[in-house]
XYZ file of C-alpha atoms in Angstrom:
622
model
C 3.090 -22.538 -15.437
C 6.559 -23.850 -13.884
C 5.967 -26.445 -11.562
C 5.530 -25.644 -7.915
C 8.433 -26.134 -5.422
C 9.359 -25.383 -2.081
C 12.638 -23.794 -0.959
C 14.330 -23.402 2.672
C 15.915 -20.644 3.713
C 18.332 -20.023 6.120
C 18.749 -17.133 8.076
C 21.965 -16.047 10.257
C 22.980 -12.704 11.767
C 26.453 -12.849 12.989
C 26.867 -10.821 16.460
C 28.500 -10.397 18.789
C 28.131 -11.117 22.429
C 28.045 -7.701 23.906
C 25.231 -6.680 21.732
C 22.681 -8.244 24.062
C 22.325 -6.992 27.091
C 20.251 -6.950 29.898
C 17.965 -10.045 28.761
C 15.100 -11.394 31.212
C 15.830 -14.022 32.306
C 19.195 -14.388 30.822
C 20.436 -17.258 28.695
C 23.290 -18.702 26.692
C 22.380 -18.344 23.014
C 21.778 -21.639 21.161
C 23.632 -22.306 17.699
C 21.294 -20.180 14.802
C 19.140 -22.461 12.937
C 19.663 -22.603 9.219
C 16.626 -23.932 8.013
C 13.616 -23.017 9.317
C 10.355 -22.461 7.559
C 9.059 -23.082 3.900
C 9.967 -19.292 1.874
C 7.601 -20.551 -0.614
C 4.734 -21.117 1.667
C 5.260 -17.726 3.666
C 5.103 -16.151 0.328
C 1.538 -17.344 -0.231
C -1.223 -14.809 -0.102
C -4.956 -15.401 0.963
C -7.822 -13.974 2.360
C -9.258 -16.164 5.555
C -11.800 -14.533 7.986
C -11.269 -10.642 7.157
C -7.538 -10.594 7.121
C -4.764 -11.407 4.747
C -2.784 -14.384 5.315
C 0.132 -16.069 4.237
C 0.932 -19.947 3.690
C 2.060 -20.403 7.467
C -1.174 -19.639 8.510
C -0.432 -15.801 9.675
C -1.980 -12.425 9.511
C -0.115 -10.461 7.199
C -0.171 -6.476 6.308
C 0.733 -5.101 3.399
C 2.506 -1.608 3.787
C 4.639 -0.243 0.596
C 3.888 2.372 -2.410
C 2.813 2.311 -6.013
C 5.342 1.920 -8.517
C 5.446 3.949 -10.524
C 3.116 6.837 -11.880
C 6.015 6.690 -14.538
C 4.016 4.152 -16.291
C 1.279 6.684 -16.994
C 3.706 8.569 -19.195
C 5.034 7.854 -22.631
C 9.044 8.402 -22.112
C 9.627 4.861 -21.329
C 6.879 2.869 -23.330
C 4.211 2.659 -20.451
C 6.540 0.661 -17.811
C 7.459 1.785 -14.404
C 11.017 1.890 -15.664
C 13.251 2.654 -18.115
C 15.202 -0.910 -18.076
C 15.369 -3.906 -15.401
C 18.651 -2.083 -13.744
C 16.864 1.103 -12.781
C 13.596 -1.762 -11.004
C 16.041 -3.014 -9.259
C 17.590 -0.073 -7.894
C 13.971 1.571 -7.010
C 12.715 -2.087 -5.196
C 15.988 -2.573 -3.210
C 15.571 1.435 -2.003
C 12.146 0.605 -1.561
C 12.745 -2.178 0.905
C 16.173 -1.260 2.789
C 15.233 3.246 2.578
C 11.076 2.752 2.016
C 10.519 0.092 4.285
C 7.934 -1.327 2.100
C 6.984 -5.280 1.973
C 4.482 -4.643 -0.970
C 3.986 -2.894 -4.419
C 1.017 -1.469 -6.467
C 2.912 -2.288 -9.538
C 0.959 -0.105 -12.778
C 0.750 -1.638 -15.957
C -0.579 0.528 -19.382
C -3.665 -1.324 -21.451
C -2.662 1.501 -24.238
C 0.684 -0.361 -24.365
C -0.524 -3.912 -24.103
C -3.355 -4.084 -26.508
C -1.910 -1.310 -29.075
C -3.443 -2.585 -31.747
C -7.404 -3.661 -30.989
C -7.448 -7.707 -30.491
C -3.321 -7.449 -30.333
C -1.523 -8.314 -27.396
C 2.157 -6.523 -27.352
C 4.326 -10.205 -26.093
C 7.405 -7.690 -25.859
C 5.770 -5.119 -23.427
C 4.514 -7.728 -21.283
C 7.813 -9.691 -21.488
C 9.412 -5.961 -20.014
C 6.830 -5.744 -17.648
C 7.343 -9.326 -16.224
C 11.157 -8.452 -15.226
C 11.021 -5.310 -13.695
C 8.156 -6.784 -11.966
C 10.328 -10.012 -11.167
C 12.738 -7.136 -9.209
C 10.466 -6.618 -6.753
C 9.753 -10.118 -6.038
C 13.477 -10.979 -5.787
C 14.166 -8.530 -3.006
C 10.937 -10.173 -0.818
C 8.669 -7.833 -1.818
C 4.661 -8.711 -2.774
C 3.310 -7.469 -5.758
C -0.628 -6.722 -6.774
C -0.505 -5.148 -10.600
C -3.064 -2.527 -11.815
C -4.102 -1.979 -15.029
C -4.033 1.882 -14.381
C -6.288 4.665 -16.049
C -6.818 8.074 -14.910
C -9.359 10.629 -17.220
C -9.447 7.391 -19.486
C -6.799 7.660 -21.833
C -4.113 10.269 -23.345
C -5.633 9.953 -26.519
C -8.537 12.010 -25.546
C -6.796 15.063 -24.471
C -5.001 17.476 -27.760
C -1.431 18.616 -27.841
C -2.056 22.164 -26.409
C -4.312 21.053 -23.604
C -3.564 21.637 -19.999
C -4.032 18.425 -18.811
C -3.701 14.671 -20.271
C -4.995 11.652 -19.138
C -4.145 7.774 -19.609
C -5.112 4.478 -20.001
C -7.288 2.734 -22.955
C -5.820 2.786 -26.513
C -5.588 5.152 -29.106
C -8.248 2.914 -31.043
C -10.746 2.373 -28.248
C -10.818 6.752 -28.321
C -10.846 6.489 -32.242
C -13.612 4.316 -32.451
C -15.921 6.314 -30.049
C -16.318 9.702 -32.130
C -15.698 11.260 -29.029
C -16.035 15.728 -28.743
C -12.723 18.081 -28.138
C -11.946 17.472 -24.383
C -12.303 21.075 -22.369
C -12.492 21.006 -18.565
C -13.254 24.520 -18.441
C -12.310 26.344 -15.295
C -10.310 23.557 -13.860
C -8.166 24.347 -11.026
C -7.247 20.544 -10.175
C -7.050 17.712 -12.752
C -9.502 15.484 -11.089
C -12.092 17.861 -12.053
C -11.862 16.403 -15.481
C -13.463 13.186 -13.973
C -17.122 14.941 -13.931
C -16.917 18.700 -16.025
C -14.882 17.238 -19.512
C -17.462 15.737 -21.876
C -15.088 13.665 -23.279
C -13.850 12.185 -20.491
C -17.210 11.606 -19.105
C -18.992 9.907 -22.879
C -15.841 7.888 -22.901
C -16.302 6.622 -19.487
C -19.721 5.870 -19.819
C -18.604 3.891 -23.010
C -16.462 1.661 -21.482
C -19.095 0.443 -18.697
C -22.107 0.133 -20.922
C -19.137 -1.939 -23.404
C -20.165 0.188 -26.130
C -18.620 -1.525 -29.434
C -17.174 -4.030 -27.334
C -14.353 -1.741 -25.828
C -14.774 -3.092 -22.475
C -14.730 -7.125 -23.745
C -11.332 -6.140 -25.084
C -9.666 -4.911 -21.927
C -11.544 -7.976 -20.333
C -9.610 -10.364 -22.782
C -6.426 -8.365 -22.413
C -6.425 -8.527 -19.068
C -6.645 -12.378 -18.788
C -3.773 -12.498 -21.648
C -1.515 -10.746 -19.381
C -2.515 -12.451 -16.084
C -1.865 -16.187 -17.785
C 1.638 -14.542 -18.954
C 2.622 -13.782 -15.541
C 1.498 -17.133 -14.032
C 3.256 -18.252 -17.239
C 6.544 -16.707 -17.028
C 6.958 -16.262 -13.323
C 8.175 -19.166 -11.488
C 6.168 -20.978 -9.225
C 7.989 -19.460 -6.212
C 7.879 -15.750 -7.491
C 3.995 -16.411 -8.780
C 3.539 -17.275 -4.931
C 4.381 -13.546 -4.034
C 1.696 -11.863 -6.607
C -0.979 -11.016 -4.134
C -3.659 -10.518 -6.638
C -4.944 -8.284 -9.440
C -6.325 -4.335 -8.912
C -8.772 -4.567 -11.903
C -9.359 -0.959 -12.212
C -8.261 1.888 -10.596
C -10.720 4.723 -9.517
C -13.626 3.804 -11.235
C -16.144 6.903 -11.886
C -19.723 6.328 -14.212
C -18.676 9.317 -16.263
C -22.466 9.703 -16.369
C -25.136 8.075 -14.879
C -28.023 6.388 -16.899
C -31.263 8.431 -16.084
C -32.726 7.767 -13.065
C -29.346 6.285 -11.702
C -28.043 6.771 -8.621
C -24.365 6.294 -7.574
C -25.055 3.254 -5.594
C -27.050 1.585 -8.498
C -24.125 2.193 -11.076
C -22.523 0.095 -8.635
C -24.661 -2.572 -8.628
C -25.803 -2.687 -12.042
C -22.282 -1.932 -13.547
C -19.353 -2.062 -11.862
C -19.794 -4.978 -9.653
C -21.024 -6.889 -12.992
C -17.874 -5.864 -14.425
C -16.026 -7.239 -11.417
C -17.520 -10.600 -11.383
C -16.411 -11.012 -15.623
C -12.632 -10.032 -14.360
C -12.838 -12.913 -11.835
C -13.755 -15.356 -13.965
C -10.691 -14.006 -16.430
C -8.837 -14.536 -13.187
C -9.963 -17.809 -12.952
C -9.457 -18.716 -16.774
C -5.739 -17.422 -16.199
C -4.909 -19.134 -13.319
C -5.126 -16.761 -10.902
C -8.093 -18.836 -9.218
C -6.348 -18.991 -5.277
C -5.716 -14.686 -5.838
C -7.981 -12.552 -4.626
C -8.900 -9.243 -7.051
C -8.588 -5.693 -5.027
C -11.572 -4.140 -6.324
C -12.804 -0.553 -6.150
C -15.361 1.284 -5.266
C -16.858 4.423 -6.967
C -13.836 6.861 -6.294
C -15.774 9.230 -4.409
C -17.470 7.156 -2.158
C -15.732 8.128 0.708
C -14.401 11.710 -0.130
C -13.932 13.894 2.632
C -15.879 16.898 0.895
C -19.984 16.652 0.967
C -20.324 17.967 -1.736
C -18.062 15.744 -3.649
C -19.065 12.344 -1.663
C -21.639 9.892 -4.234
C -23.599 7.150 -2.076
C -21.110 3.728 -2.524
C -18.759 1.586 -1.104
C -20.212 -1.808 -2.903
C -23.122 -1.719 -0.441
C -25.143 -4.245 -2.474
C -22.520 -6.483 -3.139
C -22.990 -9.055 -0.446
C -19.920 -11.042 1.124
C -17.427 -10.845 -0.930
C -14.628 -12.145 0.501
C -12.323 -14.249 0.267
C -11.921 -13.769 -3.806
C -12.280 -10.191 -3.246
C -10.570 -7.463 -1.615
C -11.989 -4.364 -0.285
C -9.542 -2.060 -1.951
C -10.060 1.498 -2.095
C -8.123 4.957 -1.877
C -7.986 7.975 0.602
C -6.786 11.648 -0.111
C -7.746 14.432 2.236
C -9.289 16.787 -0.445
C -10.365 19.482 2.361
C -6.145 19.756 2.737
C -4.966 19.551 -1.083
C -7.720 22.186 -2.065
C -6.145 24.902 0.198
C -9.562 26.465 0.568
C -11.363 23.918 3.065
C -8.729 23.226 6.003
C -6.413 26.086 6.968
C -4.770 24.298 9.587
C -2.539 20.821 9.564
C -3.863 17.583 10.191
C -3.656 16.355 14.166
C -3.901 13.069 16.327
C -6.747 11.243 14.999
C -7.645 13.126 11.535
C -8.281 10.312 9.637
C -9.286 7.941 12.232
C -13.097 8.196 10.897
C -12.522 7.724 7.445
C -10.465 4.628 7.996
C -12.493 3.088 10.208
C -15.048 3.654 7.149
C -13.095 1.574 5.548
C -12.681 -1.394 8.180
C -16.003 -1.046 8.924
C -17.072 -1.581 4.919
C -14.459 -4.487 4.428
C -15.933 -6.062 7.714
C -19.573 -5.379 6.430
C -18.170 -7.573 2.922
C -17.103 -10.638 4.901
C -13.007 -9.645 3.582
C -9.815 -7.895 4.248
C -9.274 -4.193 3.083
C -6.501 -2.169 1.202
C -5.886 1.309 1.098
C -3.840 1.212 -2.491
C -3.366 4.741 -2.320
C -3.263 7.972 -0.142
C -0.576 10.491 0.189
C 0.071 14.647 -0.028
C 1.911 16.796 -2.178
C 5.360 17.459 -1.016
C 5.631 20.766 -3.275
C 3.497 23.464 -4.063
C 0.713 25.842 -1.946
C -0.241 23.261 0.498
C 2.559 20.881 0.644
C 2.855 22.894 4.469
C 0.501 20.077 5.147
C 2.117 16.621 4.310
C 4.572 15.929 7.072
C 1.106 16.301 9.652
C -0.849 14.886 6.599
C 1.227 11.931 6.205
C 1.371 11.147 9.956
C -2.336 11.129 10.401
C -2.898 8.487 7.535
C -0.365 6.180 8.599
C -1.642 6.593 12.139
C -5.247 5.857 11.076
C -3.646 2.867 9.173
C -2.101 1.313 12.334
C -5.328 1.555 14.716
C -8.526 3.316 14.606
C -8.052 5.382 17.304
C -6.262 8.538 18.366
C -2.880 8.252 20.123
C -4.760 10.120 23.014
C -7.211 7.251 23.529
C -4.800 4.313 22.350
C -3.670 3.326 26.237
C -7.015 3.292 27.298
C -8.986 1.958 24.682
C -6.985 -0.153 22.826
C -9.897 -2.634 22.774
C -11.412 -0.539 20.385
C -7.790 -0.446 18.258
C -8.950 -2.461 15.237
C -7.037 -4.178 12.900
C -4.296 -3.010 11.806
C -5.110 -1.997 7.698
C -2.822 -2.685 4.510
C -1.513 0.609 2.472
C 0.679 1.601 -0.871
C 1.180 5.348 -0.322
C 1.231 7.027 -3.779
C 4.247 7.199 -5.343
C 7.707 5.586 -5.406
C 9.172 7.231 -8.522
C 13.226 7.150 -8.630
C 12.790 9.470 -12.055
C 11.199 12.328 -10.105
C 12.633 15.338 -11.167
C 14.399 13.679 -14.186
C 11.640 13.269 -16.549
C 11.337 13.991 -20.170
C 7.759 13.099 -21.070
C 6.699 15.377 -24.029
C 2.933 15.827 -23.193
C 0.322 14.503 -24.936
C 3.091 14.328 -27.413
C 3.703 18.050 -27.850
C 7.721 18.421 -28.014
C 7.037 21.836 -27.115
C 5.792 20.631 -23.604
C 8.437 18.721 -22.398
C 8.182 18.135 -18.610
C 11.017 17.268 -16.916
C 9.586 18.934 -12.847
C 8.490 16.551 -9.865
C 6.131 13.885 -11.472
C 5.844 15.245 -14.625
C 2.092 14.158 -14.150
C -0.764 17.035 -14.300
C 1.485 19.437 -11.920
C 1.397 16.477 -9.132
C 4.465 15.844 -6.855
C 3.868 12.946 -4.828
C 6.886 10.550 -5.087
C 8.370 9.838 -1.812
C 11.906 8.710 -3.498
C 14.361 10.491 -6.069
C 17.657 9.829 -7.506
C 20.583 12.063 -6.759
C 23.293 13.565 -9.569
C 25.143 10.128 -8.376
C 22.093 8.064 -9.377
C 21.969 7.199 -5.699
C 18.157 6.577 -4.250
C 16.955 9.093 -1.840
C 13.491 9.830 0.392
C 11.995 12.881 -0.347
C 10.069 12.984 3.278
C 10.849 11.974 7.094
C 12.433 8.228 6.986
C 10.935 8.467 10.352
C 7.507 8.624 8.607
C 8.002 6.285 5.502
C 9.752 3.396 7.193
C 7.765 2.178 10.279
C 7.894 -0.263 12.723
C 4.497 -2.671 11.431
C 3.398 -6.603 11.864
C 4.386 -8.028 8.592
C 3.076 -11.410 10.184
C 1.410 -12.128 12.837
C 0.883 -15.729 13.988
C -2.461 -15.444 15.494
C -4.663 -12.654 15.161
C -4.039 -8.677 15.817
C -5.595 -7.433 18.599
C -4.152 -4.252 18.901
C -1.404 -1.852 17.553
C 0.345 1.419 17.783
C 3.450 3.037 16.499
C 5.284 6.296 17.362
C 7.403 7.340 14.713
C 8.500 10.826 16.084
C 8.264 12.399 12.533
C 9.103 15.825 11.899
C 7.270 18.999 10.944
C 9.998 21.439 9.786
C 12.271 20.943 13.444
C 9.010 20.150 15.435
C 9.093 16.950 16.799
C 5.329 15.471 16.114
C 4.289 13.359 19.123
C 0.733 11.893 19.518
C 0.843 9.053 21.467
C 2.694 9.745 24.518
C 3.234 6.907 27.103
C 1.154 7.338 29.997
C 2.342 8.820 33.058
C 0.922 5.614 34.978
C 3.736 4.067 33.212
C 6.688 5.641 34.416
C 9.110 2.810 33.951
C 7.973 2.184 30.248
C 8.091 5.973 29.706
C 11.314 6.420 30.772
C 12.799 3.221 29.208
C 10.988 4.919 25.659
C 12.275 8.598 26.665
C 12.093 10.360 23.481
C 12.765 7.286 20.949
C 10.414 5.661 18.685
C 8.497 3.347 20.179
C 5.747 0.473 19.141
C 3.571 -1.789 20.251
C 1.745 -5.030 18.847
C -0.608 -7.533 21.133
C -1.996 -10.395 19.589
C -3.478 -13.370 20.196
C -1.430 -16.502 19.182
C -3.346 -19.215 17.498
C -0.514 -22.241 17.996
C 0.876 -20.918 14.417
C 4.831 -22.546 14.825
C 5.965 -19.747 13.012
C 6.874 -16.454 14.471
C 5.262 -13.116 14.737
C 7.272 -10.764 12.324
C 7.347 -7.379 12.361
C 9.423 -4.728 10.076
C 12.217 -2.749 12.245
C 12.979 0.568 10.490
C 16.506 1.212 10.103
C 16.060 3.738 12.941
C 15.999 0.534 15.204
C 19.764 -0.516 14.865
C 20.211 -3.251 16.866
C 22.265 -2.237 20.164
C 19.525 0.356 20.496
C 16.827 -1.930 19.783
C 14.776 -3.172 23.425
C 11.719 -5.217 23.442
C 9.565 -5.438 26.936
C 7.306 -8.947 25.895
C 5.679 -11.627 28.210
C 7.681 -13.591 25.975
C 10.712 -11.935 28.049
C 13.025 -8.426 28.138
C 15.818 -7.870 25.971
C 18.084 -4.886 24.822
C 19.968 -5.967 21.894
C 18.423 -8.873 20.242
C 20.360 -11.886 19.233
C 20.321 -13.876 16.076
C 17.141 -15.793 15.527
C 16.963 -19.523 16.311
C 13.688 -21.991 16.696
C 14.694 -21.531 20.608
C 14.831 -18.146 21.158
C 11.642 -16.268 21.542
C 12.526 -12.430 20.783
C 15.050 -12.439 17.711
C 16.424 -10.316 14.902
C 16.955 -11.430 11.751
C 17.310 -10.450 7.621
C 14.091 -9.757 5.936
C 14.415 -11.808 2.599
C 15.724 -10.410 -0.235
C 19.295 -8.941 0.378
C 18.757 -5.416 1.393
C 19.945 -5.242 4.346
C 16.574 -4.816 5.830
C 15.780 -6.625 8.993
C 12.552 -8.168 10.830
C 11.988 -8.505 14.638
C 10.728 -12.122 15.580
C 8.862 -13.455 18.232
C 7.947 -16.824 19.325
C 5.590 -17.727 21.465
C 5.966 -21.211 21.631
C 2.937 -22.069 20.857
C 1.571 -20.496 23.628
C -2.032 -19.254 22.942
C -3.841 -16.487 24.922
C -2.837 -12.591 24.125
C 0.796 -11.594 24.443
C 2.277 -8.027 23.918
C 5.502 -6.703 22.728
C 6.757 -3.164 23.254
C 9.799 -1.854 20.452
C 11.702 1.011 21.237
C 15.072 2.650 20.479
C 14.691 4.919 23.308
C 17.090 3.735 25.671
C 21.238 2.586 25.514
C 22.322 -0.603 27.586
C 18.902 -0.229 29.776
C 19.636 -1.806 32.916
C 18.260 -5.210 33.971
C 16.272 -3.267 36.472
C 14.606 -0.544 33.896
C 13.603 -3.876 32.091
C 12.254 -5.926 34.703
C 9.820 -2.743 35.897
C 8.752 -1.712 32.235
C 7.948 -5.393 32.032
C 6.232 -5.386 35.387
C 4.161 -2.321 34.677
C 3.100 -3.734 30.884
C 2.394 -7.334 32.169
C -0.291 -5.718 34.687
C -1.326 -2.880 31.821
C -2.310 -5.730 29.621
C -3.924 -7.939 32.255
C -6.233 -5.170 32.900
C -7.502 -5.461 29.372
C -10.916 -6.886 28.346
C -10.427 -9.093 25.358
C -13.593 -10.607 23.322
């Protein structure tokens, strides 16, 4: 592994004066700092008392998208892309369009370990530099050895569905019946009605001829080949390994109940892939394991006891990582409606409650809507909900007055980001009389938030307004509470759930129809600033943040002096982070964002701040 190093960067925004406005108390802007904190260090990902941190000590959250369901199709070997130009096109749309600051990055066992004991150097050797794209523009990366319905190799050239994953030989080698779903009417169903699927599943946890050794010893060659080949600063930015995504029992061992398969298989299974973590140098990364996939579906009748109940504390060489998909919406038959203020706020606070109950932090590596299709009505309310329940646990109704009761704030990679949507030429399961070219070219899914115009040019497929938030990237302390507004759209219905109360008039009016957030936290003496993402929405004359740390419209250029800041996000993209210092200050401070207002006067400022400062005094913090 290349030897470790730290570098300084320096960070300038060049201004000028009659962007800021309005700042209180007013003061003369001291020369920018150029060098200011370790990059390397901030890179750094842990887990320390049920949250993710990073080198300087912070809380971080992870919010970006999986890239790319591409890799579960065969036109471009099993990689996300189809060469190292077209990853870094997707991960600098991803950062500057996407506002993302993480990736689910898939990786193909069937094109690793083609051959059985025969690790493919060249198709890890692609996989590290389009992977190295992402960490260039800033961006954190947790790889996934990806399988859905096992592998391809199961499913015949006329079927209606196809699957991927394990290797042609691991399905040779199992003797395995003609896959037939039966009456299907979603994919997924394949997971517990095609015998094949299911006798292949079950093969691979009870490691029936050795299969599952293999991906075990697969796995560790390709994590040592990262740590390898990366360098020390970009291995710094790999937040750990996703060791298998959606895992299922195909069928349970007599007697077995969901819950036990957990304990007496999976969780086994998870402990060997730590030590292969461990063996490959991966021993400071946490792994982002699952639990059975339907552990916290939304349907009864679907729903299997789980959640890695019986795996003690965990943490901090585990993540909680699991997924979330509102299968009452995609059926079409068990919610009519659209989703409203608070939908999800149960089933994510499921999952903070089950990452707390583990002792570690939580990730929600995938949730998302289809944006085409019978119910795709539903995504723009759909989306909104999950991101909402992502921010805080509560509705926007009950935000002001509860807040106490906000949560923290949880980590998420919204399925897809998939610049080929639309542009595909994947002959399924090899049939070049099938040749899919529509939305994901994946099952009849179409999920991908991105797509590239006839120019080649990246593009978002839903609301920017929805995709790239306002969030705390860092926080130097700990989260107490937070809440974001986007003002995403539903058709030409603006969707807002978190109004600001009317006891608030000043704040309200300084907000006025914008988007708005806001973050308190208590600091912990951490030198560094609190960072959070600023959507592109939040230009910078229009940008006004009411703090105890002070009131500014307009934010200048960061330096170690001033407390409320803008500055570049790393990476080149033009993206941009809001910072704010606190001066090692400790107690809880608050920060409100908002690009509601132009040139607020000093007066609007001074009463928002008024009316927040005695909001937030009012508050009962533990």
């Amino acid at each position: 592994m290349a030897k470790m190093r730290a570098r300084l960067i320096g960070l300038v925004i060049l201004m000028t004066a009659s962007l800021t406005t309005g700042s209180v108390p007013s003061a003369a802007a001291p020369a920018p700092d150029s060098l200011w904190f370790d990059e390397q260090a901030a890179s750094a990902f842990t887990v320390e008392g049920g949250r993710f941190k990073d080198g300087l000590g912070r809380e971080v959250v992870l919010r970006g998208y999986n890239v790319s369901g591409e890799t579960k199709l065969e036109e471009n070997g099993g990689l996300p892309f189809a060469s190292v130009a077209d990853a870094e096109k997707s991960a600098t749309a991803l950062r500057a369009l996407g506002g993302g600051n993480a990736v689910r990055f898939l990786l193909s066992w069937a094109h690793a370990e083609p051959v059985r004991g025969q690790v493919d150097r060249a198709y890890l050797t692609a996989a590290t530099a389009q992977l190295r794209a992402f960490l260039k523009t800033g961006i954190r990366v947790y790889p996934d050895f990806h399988q859905d319905l096992y592998s391809r190799h199961l499913f015949n050239k006329g079927s209606w569905y196809t699957g991927d994953g394990a290797p042609k030989w691991a399905v040779e080698a199992g003797g395995y019946p003609r896959e037939s779903c039966g009456i299907c009417l979603f994919w997924g169903q394949n997971i517990t009605q095609n015998e094949a699927v299911k006798r292949a599943t079950y093969d691979f946890w009870h490691n029936k001829g050795g299969v599952q050794d293999a991906f075990l010893a697969t796995a560790q060659t390709t994590m040592a080949y990262f740590a390898e080949h990366l360098s020390a600063a970009e291995f710094a930015a790999v937040a750990g390994f996703d060791p298998y995504n959606e895992p299922h029992a195909g069928s349970y061992d007599s007697g077995q109940s969901s819950r036990a398969w957990e304990r007496e298989l999976l969780w086994p299974f998870y402990e060997k892939f730590r030590a292969r973590m461990d063996a490959a140098g991966w021993q400071s990364k946490p792994a982002f394991v699952e639990p059975n996939l339907f552990w916290n579906s939304n349907l009864a009748f679907q729903k299997q006891e789980g959640g890695l109940l019986d795996a003690g504390t965990i943490g901090p060489r585990y993540v909680f990582n699991t997924h979330f998909y509102d299968h009452k919406a995609i059926s079409g038959i068990f919610m009519w409606g659209k989703a409203a203020d608070g939908q999800y706020a149960g089933d994510f606070g499921a999952v903070r409650d089950r990452a707390a109950g583990a002792g570690t932090a939580a990730v929600v590596s995938e949730f998302g809507h289809p944006l085409t299709g019978s119910v795709s009505d539903k995504a723009p309310t759909v989306g909104k909900a999950m991101y909402q329940a992502l921010d805080s646990r509560l509705p926007g109704a009950a935000w002001w007055s509860r807040l106490q009761d906000s949560g923290p704030v949880l980590s998420g990679t919204q399925w897809q980001w998939d610049i080929y949507n639309g542009r595909h030429h994947e002959l399924m399961n090899g049939n070049p009389d099938k040749v899919l070219t529509a939305a994901d070219a994946w099952n009849d899914e179409d999920l991908s938030a991105v797509r590239l115009d006839d120019s080649g040019t990246a593009l978002l497929r839903q609301d920017a307004r929805l995709l790239d938030r306002l969030y705390p990237s860092a926080t130097a302390g700990r989260v107490m509470a937070f809440t974001y507004e986007d003002r995403s759209r539903d058709g030409s219905k603006t969707l807002t759930w978190n109004p600001v109360p009317k006891s608030l008039p000043r704040v309200a009016e300084l907000v006025g129809s914008g988007q708005y957030g806001l973050l308190l936290w208590r600091s912990d003496g951490t030198a560094a600033p609190t960072e959070l993402h600023l959507p592109a929405s939040f230009d910078t004359p229009r940008t006004t943040v009411v703090s105890d740390l002070g009131a500014v419209a307009g934010p200048p250029a960061y330096t170690r002096s001033t407390p409320i800041a803008v500055a570049p996000e790393p990476g080149g993209t033009g993206s941009r982070r809001l910072l704010l210092t606190a001066q090692n200050a400790d107690g809880v401070h608050y920060a409100l964002v908002t690009n509601g207002a132009t040139a607020p006067s000093a007066a609007m400022l001074k009463g928002a701040q008024d009316e927040l400062a005695a909001w937030a005094a009012g508050r009962a913090w533990s």
